[in-house]
Short mmCIF file of C-alpha atoms in Angstrom, two decimals:
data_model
loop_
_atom_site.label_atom_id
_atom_site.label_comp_id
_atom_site.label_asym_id
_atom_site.label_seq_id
_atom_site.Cartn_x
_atom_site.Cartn_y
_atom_site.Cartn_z
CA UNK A 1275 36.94 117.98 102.17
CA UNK A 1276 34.81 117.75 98.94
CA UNK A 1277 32.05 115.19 99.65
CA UNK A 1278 32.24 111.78 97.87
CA UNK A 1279 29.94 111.61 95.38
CA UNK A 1280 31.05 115.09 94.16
CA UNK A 1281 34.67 113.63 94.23
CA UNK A 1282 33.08 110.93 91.91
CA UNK A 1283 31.83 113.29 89.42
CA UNK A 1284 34.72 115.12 89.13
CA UNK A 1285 36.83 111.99 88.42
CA UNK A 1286 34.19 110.75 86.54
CA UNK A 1287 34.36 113.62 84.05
CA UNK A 1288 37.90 113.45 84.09
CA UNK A 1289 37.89 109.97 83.10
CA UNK A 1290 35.02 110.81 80.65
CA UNK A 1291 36.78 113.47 79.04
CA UNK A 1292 40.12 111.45 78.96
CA UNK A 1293 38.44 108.48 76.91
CA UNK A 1294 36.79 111.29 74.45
CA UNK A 1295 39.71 112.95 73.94
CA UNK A 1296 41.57 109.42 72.86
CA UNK A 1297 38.67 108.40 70.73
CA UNK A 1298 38.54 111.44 68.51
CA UNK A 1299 42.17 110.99 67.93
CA UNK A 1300 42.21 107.34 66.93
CA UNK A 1301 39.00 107.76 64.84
CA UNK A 1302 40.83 110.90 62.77
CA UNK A 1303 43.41 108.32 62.32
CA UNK A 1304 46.53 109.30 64.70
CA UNK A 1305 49.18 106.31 65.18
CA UNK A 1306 48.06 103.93 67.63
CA UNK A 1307 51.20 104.03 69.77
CA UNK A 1308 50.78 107.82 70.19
CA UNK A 1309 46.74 107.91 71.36
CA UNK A 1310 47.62 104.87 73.77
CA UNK A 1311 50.41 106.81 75.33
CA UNK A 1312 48.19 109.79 75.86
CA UNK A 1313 45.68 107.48 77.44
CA UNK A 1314 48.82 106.26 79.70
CA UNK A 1315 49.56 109.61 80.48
CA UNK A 1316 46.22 111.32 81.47
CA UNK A 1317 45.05 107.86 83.04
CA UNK A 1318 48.34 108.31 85.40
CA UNK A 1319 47.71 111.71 86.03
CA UNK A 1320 44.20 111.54 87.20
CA UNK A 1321 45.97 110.50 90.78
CA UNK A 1322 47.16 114.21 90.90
CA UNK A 1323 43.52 115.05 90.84
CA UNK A 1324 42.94 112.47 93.51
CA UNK A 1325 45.08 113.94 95.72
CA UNK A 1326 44.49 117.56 95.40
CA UNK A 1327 40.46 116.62 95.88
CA UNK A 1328 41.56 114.54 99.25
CA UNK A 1329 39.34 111.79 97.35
CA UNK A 1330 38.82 108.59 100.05
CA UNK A 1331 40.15 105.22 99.94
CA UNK A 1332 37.07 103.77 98.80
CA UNK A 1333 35.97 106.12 95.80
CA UNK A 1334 39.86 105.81 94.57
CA UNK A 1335 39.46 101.98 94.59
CA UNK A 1336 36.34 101.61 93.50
CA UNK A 1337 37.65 103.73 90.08
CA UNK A 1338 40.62 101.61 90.32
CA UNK A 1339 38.67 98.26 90.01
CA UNK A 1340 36.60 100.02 87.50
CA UNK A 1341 39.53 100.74 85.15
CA UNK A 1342 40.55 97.34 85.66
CA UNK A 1343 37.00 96.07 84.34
CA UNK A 1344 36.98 98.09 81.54
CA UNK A 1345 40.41 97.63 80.13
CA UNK A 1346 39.45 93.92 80.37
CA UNK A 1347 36.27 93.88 78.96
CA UNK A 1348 37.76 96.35 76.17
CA UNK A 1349 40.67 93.48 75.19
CA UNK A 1350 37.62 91.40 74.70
CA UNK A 1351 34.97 92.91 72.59
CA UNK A 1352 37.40 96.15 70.94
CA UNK A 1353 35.22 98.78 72.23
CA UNK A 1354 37.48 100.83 72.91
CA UNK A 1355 40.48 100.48 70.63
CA UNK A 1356 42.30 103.60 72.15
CA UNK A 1357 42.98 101.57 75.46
CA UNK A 1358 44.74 98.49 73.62
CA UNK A 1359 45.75 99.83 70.15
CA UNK A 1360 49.34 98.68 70.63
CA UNK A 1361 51.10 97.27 68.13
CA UNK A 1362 52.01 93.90 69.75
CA UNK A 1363 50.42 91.71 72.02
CA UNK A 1364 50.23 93.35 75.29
CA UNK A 1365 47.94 93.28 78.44
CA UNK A 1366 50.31 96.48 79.48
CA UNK A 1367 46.77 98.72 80.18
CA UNK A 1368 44.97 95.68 82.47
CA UNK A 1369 48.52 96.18 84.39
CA UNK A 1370 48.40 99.77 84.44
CA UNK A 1371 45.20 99.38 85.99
CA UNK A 1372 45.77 96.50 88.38
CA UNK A 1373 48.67 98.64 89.69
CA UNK A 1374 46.85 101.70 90.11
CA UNK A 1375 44.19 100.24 91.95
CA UNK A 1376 46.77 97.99 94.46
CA UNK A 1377 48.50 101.06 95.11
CA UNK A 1378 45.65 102.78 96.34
CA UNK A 1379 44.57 99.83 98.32
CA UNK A 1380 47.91 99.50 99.92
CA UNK A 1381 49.07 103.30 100.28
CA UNK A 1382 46.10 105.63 99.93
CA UNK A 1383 46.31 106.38 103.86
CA UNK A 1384 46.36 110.28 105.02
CA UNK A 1385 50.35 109.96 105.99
CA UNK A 1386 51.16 107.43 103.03
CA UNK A 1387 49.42 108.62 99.70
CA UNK A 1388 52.40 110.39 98.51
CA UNK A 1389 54.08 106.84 98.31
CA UNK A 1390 51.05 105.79 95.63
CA UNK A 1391 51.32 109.18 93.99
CA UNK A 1392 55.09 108.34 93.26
CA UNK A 1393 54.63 105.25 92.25
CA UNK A 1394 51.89 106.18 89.43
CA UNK A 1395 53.47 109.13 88.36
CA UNK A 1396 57.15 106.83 87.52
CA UNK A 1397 55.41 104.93 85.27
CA UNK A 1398 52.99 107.43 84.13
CA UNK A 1399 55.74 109.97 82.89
CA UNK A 1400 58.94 107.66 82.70
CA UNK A 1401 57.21 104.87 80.53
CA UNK A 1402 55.42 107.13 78.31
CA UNK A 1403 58.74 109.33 77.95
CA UNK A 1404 60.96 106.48 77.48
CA UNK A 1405 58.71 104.79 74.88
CA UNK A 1406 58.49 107.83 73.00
CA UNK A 1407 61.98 109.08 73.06
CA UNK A 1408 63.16 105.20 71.91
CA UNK A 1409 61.29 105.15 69.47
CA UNK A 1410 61.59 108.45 67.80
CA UNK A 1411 65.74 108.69 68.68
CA UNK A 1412 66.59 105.46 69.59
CA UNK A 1413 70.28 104.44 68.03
CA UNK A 1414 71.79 102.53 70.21
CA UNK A 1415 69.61 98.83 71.01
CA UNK A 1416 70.32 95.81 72.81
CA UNK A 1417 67.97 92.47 73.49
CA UNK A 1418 66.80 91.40 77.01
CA UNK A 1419 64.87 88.62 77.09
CA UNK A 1420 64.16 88.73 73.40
CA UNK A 1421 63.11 91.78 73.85
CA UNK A 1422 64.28 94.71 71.83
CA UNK A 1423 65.47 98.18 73.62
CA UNK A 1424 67.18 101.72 73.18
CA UNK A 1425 69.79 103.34 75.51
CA UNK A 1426 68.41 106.80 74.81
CA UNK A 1427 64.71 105.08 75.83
CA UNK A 1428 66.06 102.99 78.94
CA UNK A 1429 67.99 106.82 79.67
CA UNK A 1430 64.77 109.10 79.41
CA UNK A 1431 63.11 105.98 81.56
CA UNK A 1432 65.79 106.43 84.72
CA UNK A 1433 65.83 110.34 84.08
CA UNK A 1434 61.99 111.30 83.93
CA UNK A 1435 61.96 108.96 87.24
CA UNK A 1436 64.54 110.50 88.93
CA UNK A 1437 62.51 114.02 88.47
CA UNK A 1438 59.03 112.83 89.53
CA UNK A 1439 60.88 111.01 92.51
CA UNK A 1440 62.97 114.53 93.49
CA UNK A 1441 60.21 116.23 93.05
CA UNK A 1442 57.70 114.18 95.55
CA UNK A 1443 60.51 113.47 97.75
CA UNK A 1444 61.34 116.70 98.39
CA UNK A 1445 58.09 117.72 99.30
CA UNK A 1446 57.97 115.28 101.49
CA UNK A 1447 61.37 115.87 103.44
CA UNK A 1448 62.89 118.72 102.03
CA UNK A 1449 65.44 119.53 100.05
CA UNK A 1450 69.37 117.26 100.80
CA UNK A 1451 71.39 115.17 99.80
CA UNK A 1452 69.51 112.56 101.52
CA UNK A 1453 66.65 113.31 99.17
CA UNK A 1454 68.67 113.13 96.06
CA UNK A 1455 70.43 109.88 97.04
CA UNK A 1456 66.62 108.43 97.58
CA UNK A 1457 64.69 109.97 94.08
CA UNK A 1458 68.31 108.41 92.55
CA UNK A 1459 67.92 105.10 94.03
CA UNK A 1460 64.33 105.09 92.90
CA UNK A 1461 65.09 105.78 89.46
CA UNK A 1462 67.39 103.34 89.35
CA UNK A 1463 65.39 100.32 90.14
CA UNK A 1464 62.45 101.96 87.95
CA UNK A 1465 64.61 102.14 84.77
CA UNK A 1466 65.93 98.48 85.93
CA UNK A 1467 62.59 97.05 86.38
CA UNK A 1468 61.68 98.91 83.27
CA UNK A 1469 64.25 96.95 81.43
CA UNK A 1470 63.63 93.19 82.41
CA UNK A 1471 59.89 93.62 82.27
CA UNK A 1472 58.32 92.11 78.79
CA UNK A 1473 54.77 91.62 77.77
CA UNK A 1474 54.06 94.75 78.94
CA UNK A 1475 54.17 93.89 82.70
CA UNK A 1476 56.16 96.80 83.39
CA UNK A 1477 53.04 98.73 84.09
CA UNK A 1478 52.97 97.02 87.03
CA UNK A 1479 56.84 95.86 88.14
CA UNK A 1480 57.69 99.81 87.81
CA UNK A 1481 54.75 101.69 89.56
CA UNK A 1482 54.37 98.71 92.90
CA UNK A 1483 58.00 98.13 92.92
CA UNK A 1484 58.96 102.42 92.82
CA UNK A 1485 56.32 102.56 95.19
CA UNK A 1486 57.31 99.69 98.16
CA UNK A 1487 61.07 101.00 97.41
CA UNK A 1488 59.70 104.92 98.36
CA UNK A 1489 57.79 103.20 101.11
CA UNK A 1490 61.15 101.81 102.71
CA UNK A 1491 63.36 105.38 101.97
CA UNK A 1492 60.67 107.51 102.92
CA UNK A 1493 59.58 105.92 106.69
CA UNK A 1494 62.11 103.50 107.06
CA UNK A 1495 65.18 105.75 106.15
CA UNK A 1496 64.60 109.79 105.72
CA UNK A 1497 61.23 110.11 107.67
CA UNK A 1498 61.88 107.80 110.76
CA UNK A 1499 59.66 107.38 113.48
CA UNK A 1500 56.56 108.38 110.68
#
């Protein structure tokens, strides 16, 4: 295993690199939406790189509560406008954060981090997808809670989850029916958490909710005895 403080440079770089990247495209003027979801989605996948460098509990939390600091203090004084540019008022990122960071502190365990790895990745590719998708091809809308929604978004939202779930499932216990019934069940209650979830408080519903559910199917259900 890669020792911690070069675990913490490599993140660190990542993370570096990541903010760069969505700086340069806000300052040459891309839409807002667009540079936060690539934030969303390179933030999200930085677990990936977690995983494959075996990073520890406490340098993956300690990033975690780190993101959560920043995000905060970037709502407050606008320093960094590619983390919040959304076009309505939204503490989505501080979520996306919060729920990154209690996932690791619940699940980032040698024989449980594939549970936190699911749960980022949900929201990290289904959210972003399912944003996207509505609002480029949305046609078909409907209301919950006030709050305006597309089929084809809420559709892209259940697929995308059902993939990432199949996919991480099935590494973890193979390839069956049992395995599709589970990443289907998860994408279910993803896209349905997805749905009654305003203020942007779906960043955290989706990922801790896909994440206890994939707890429950994964040790309770297909892996017993785990």
């Amino acid at each position: 295993m890669i020792a911690w403080w070069w675990q913490s440079v490599w993140i660190g770089l990542y993370v570096g690199g990541v903010l760069a990247i969505a700086q340069w495209l806000a300052n040459h003027r891309t839409a807002n939406e667009y540079t936060r979801k690539f934030v969303h989605i390179a933030t999200g996948n930085i677990i990936l790189l977690a995983w494959m460098l075996q990073v520890t509990r406490p340098v993956a939390l300690g990033f975690g509560l780190l993101f959560c600091a920043v995000t905060l203090l970037s709502y407050r004084y606008r320093f960094l406008g590619s983390l919040s540019g959304v076009n309505r008022r939204s503490f989505g990122t501080f979520f996306y954060a919060l729920s990154i960071s209690l996932l690791v502190a619940c699940f980032w365990y040698p024989d449980r981090k594939i549970v936190a790895v699911l749960g980022i990745l949900v929201m990290t590719w289904g959210d972003a997808l399912a944003a996207l998708v509505g609002q480029s091809l949305g046609r078909r809308t409907y209301k919950v809670l006030g709050v305006r929604k597309t089929l084809e978004g809420s559709l892209t939202m259940a697929a995308v989850s059902f993939v990432v779930a199949l996919l991480l499932v099935g590494i973890t216990c193979g390839w069956g029916g049992s395995t599709i019934f589970g990443a289907g069940t998860i994408a279910v209650v993803a896209a349905a958490l997805e749905v009654i979830s305003v203020g942007g408080v779906d960043n955290l519903t989706v990922p801790v909710g896909s994440a206890i559910l994939a707890n429950i199917l994964l040790y309770e259900c297909l892996l017993p005895g785990r």
